[in-house]
Amino acid sequence: GIDYDETYAPVARLEAIRLLLAFACIMDFKLFQMDVKSVFLNGYIEEEIYVDQPPGFVDFKQPNHVYKLKKALYGLKQAPRSWYERLRNFLIEQSFVRGQVDKTLFIKRSNNELLVVQIVDDIIFGATNETLCKEFSSSMQKEFEMSMMGELNFFLGLQVKKMKHGTFLCQAKYCIEIIKKFGIEKCKHIEISHHFLRDRISKSDCCIEFIDSEHQLVDIFTKPLARDRFFFIRNELGILDRSSFE
């Protein structure tokens, strides 16, 4: 279509999420998380969009016909934007104000109280008065099919733990998932001091010497070499030709 390349949707930046966490910590209020079920199916589309008949649902009497979509589907280029626009319009109707810089941030003020909503993969929200959180959760569940996930604990690879003296962030779970993904969870650990040669050198545990390119003997194991270069390094290493013993 003519707008095929204009199907973006605003995405929350990690810096904005960190600012929200810092703000919640300073103001001393909890952040909650809710998940929208089949999120992209909630979006409305304004353009005329047609798709092929999916496998298993082909009309054998009219196999060359296509379907005209009434709502957004997963995999549709317009789906993220359509969902964002519907959610944005709903929040604005609920007296929220969209952020001027971060378009995924929405703020509502009521009697000197503040309710903050951040749209990420899920919806993160918090308020200086928990009554506002309950009202917001109720209104969202009436409009969309949603499930409350409770207090914010994990999102975008970050583990969040609100403590008495502040908010603790870590990525232990994310790191473990990466290790499992590449199958290295059974690898042996190496002392981290092995990687800090500078500290070892300063303690005279080891020394560094300059070796020119001509005498880089390790080349025999790592590079394809010309015949004369190969024999030169072999002799430098003291490796004898097997034929000399025969």
mmCIF file of N, CA and C in Angstrom, residues 157-215:
data_model
loop_
_atom_site.group_PDB
_atom_site.id
_atom_site.type_symbol
_atom_site.label_atom_id
_atom_site.label_comp_id
_atom_site.label_asym_id
_atom_site.label_seq_id
_atom_site.Cartn_x
_atom_site.Cartn_y
_atom_site.Cartn_z
ATOM 1 N N GLY A 157 13.960 -7.657 30.408
ATOM 2 C CA GLY A 157 15.220 -8.197 30.879
ATOM 3 C C GLY A 157 15.676 -7.669 32.216
ATOM 4 N N LEU A 158 14.913 -6.771 32.823
ATOM 5 C CA LEU A 158 15.282 -6.186 34.114
ATOM 6 C C LEU A 158 14.448 -6.794 35.234
ATOM 7 N N GLN A 159 15.100 -7.165 36.312
ATOM 8 C CA GLN A 159 14.399 -7.571 37.523
ATOM 9 C C GLN A 159 14.335 -6.366 38.457
ATOM 10 N N VAL A 160 13.137 -6.088 38.950
ATOM 11 C CA VAL A 160 12.908 -4.906 39.778
ATOM 12 C C VAL A 160 12.437 -5.353 41.154
ATOM 13 N N LYS A 161 13.101 -4.850 42.168
ATOM 14 C CA LYS A 161 12.719 -5.186 43.538
ATOM 15 C C LYS A 161 12.699 -3.911 44.367
ATOM 16 N N LYS A 162 11.496 -3.540 44.815
ATOM 17 C CA LYS A 162 11.368 -2.352 45.660
ATOM 18 C C LYS A 162 11.669 -2.718 47.103
ATOM 19 N N MET A 163 12.643 -2.027 47.664
ATOM 20 C CA MET A 163 13.064 -2.297 49.035
ATOM 21 C C MET A 163 12.816 -1.074 49.923
ATOM 22 N N LYS A 164 13.115 -1.246 51.179
ATOM 23 C CA LYS A 164 12.851 -0.191 52.156
ATOM 24 C C LYS A 164 13.647 1.077 51.857
ATOM 25 N N HIS A 165 14.879 0.895 51.413
ATOM 26 C CA HIS A 165 15.759 2.043 51.207
ATOM 27 C C HIS A 165 15.967 2.372 49.732
ATOM 28 N N GLY A 166 15.142 1.842 48.863
ATOM 29 C CA GLY A 166 15.279 2.173 47.450
ATOM 30 C C GLY A 166 14.803 1.048 46.557
ATOM 31 N N THR A 167 15.098 1.162 45.268
ATOM 32 C CA THR A 167 14.699 0.164 44.276
ATOM 33 C C THR A 167 15.944 -0.525 43.726
ATOM 34 N N PHE A 168 15.947 -1.842 43.739
ATOM 35 C CA PHE A 168 17.093 -2.628 43.288
ATOM 36 C C PHE A 168 16.812 -3.181 41.900
ATOM 37 N N LEU A 169 17.760 -2.998 40.976
ATOM 38 C CA LEU A 169 17.651 -3.516 39.608
ATOM 39 C C LEU A 169 18.776 -4.497 39.359
ATOM 40 N N CYS A 170 18.462 -5.581 38.681
ATOM 41 C CA CYS A 170 19.509 -6.510 38.263
ATOM 42 C C CYS A 170 19.038 -7.252 37.013
ATOM 43 N N GLN A 171 19.974 -7.945 36.351
ATOM 44 C CA GLN A 171 19.662 -8.692 35.136
ATOM 45 C C GLN A 171 20.118 -10.140 35.256
ATOM 46 N N ALA A 172 20.070 -10.688 36.463
ATOM 47 C CA ALA A 172 20.530 -12.056 36.685
ATOM 48 C C ALA A 172 19.730 -13.055 35.845
ATOM 49 N N LYS A 173 18.403 -12.906 35.848
ATOM 50 C CA LYS A 173 17.562 -13.832 35.089
ATOM 51 C C LYS A 173 17.847 -13.733 33.598
ATOM 52 N N TYR A 174 18.029 -12.510 33.110
ATOM 53 C CA TYR A 174 18.326 -12.305 31.693
ATOM 54 C C TYR A 174 19.662 -12.955 31.327
ATOM 55 N N CYS A 175 20.670 -12.804 32.196
ATOM 56 C CA CYS A 175 21.992 -13.383 31.941
ATOM 57 C C CYS A 175 21.911 -14.908 31.898
ATOM 58 N N ILE A 176 21.131 -15.493 32.815
ATOM 59 C CA ILE A 176 20.983 -16.946 32.835
ATOM 60 C C ILE A 176 20.314 -17.436 31.557
ATOM 61 N N GLU A 177 19.315 -16.692 31.066
ATOM 62 C CA GLU A 177 18.646 -17.075 29.817
ATOM 63 C C GLU A 177 19.599 -17.018 28.635
ATOM 64 N N ILE A 178 20.479 -16.005 28.600
ATOM 65 C CA ILE A 178 21.463 -15.901 27.525
ATOM 66 C C ILE A 178 22.435 -17.076 27.578
ATOM 67 N N ILE A 179 22.885 -17.424 28.790
ATOM 68 C CA ILE A 179 23.815 -18.546 28.950
ATOM 69 C C ILE A 179 23.176 -19.849 28.467
ATOM 70 N N LYS A 180 21.897 -20.064 28.832
ATOM 71 C CA LYS A 180 21.208 -21.277 28.398
ATOM 72 C C LYS A 180 20.974 -21.288 26.892
ATOM 73 N N LYS A 181 20.706 -20.111 26.329
ATOM 74 C CA LYS A 181 20.450 -20.014 24.893
ATOM 75 C C LYS A 181 21.630 -20.514 24.085
ATOM 76 N N PHE A 182 22.853 -20.212 24.532
ATOM 77 C CA PHE A 182 24.044 -20.601 23.790
ATOM 78 C C PHE A 182 24.695 -21.859 24.359
ATOM 79 N N GLY A 183 24.016 -22.531 25.294
ATOM 80 C CA GLY A 183 24.468 -23.818 25.784
ATOM 81 C C GLY A 183 25.781 -23.800 26.534
ATOM 82 N N ILE A 184 26.037 -22.733 27.276
ATOM 83 C CA ILE A 184 27.314 -22.651 27.987
ATOM 84 C C ILE A 184 27.110 -22.670 29.501
ATOM 85 N N GLU A 185 25.934 -23.165 29.943
ATOM 86 C CA GLU A 185 25.687 -23.169 31.390
ATOM 87 C C GLU A 185 26.565 -24.181 32.117
ATOM 88 N N LYS A 186 27.131 -25.161 31.375
ATOM 89 C CA LYS A 186 27.975 -26.165 32.011
ATOM 90 C C LYS A 186 29.458 -25.851 31.870
ATOM 91 N N CYS A 187 29.771 -24.694 31.312
ATOM 92 C CA CYS A 187 31.180 -24.324 31.156
ATOM 93 C C CYS A 187 31.802 -24.041 32.520
ATOM 94 N N LYS A 188 33.116 -24.262 32.603
ATOM 95 C CA LYS A 188 33.834 -23.997 33.839
ATOM 96 C C LYS A 188 34.086 -22.503 33.979
ATOM 97 N N HIS A 189 34.101 -22.053 35.213
ATOM 98 C CA HIS A 189 34.352 -20.644 35.492
ATOM 99 C C HIS A 189 35.846 -20.383 35.597
ATOM 100 N N ILE A 190 36.268 -19.202 35.179
ATOM 101 C CA ILE A 190 37.658 -18.778 35.282
ATOM 102 C C ILE A 190 37.720 -17.612 36.247
ATOM 103 N N GLU A 191 38.708 -17.612 37.103
ATOM 104 C CA GLU A 191 38.849 -16.498 38.018
ATOM 105 C C GLU A 191 38.963 -15.197 37.250
ATOM 106 N N ILE A 192 38.198 -14.215 37.676
ATOM 107 C CA ILE A 192 38.149 -12.958 36.946
ATOM 108 C C ILE A 192 39.509 -12.266 36.922
ATOM 109 N N SER A 193 40.373 -12.598 37.907
ATOM 110 C CA SER A 193 41.690 -11.957 37.943
ATOM 111 C C SER A 193 42.540 -12.348 36.747
ATOM 112 N N HIS A 194 42.223 -13.496 36.110
ATOM 113 C CA HIS A 194 42.986 -13.918 34.943
ATOM 114 C C HIS A 194 42.852 -12.931 33.794
ATOM 115 N N HIS A 195 41.782 -12.148 33.776
ATOM 116 C CA HIS A 195 41.529 -11.235 32.666
ATOM 117 C C HIS A 195 42.133 -9.852 32.887
ATOM 118 N N PHE A 196 42.656 -9.583 34.064
ATOM 119 C CA PHE A 196 43.193 -8.263 34.352
ATOM 120 C C PHE A 196 44.713 -8.317 34.402
ATOM 121 N N LEU A 197 45.314 -8.348 33.203
ATOM 122 C CA LEU A 197 46.764 -8.472 33.114
ATOM 123 C C LEU A 197 47.474 -7.271 33.727
ATOM 124 N N ARG A 198 46.856 -6.113 33.615
ATOM 125 C CA ARG A 198 47.501 -4.914 34.144
ATOM 126 C C ARG A 198 47.775 -5.042 35.632
ATOM 127 N N ASP A 199 46.791 -5.583 36.372
ATOM 128 C CA ASP A 199 46.982 -5.765 37.801
ATOM 129 C C ASP A 199 48.062 -6.798 38.087
ATOM 130 N N ARG A 200 48.108 -7.852 37.283
ATOM 131 C CA ARG A 200 49.108 -8.892 37.478
ATOM 132 C C ARG A 200 50.513 -8.365 37.188
ATOM 133 N N ILE A 201 50.597 -7.527 36.152
ATOM 134 C CA ILE A 201 51.895 -6.962 35.793
ATOM 135 C C ILE A 201 52.391 -6.028 36.889
ATOM 136 N N SER A 202 51.453 -5.223 37.433
ATOM 137 C CA SER A 202 51.849 -4.287 38.488
ATOM 138 C C SER A 202 52.333 -5.014 39.743
ATOM 139 N N LYS A 203 51.871 -6.268 39.924
ATOM 140 C CA LYS A 203 52.299 -7.059 41.075
ATOM 141 C C LYS A 203 53.473 -7.974 40.733
ATOM 142 N N SER A 204 53.994 -7.811 39.499
ATOM 143 C CA SER A 204 55.142 -8.618 39.028
ATOM 144 C C SER A 204 54.811 -10.108 38.959
ATOM 145 N N ASP A 205 53.530 -10.432 38.814
ATOM 146 C CA ASP A 205 53.161 -11.837 38.651
ATOM 147 C C ASP A 205 53.473 -12.334 37.246
ATOM 148 N N CYS A 206 53.533 -11.407 36.296
ATOM 149 C CA CYS A 206 53.879 -11.766 34.918
ATOM 150 C C CYS A 206 54.493 -10.545 34.255
ATOM 151 N N CYS A 207 55.054 -10.736 33.082
ATOM 152 C CA CYS A 207 55.657 -9.626 32.345
ATOM 153 C C CYS A 207 55.260 -9.713 30.884
ATOM 154 N N ILE A 208 55.380 -8.609 30.194
ATOM 155 C CA ILE A 208 55.040 -8.538 28.781
ATOM 156 C C ILE A 208 56.290 -8.185 27.989
ATOM 157 N N GLU A 209 56.534 -8.921 26.920
ATOM 158 C CA GLU A 209 57.672 -8.659 26.048
ATOM 159 C C GLU A 209 57.186 -8.403 24.634
ATOM 160 N N PHE A 210 57.880 -7.512 23.940
ATOM 161 C CA PHE A 210 57.534 -7.219 22.555
ATOM 162 C C PHE A 210 58.139 -8.277 21.651
ATOM 163 N N ILE A 211 57.332 -8.820 20.767
ATOM 164 C CA ILE A 211 57.791 -9.806 19.794
ATOM 165 C C ILE A 211 57.407 -9.307 18.411
ATOM 166 N N ASP A 212 58.397 -9.143 17.548
ATOM 167 C CA ASP A 212 58.102 -8.625 16.212
ATOM 168 C C ASP A 212 57.405 -9.683 15.375
ATOM 169 N N SER A 213 56.860 -9.251 14.242
ATOM 170 C CA SER A 213 56.058 -10.126 13.393
ATOM 171 C C SER A 213 56.845 -11.328 12.897
ATOM 172 N N GLU A 214 58.149 -11.136 12.694
ATOM 173 C CA GLU A 214 58.979 -12.216 12.172
ATOM 174 C C GLU A 214 59.031 -13.403 13.124
ATOM 175 N N HIS A 215 58.923 -13.137 14.400
ATOM 176 C CA HIS A 215 59.068 -14.202 15.391
ATOM 177 C C HIS A 215 57.758 -14.525 16.124
#
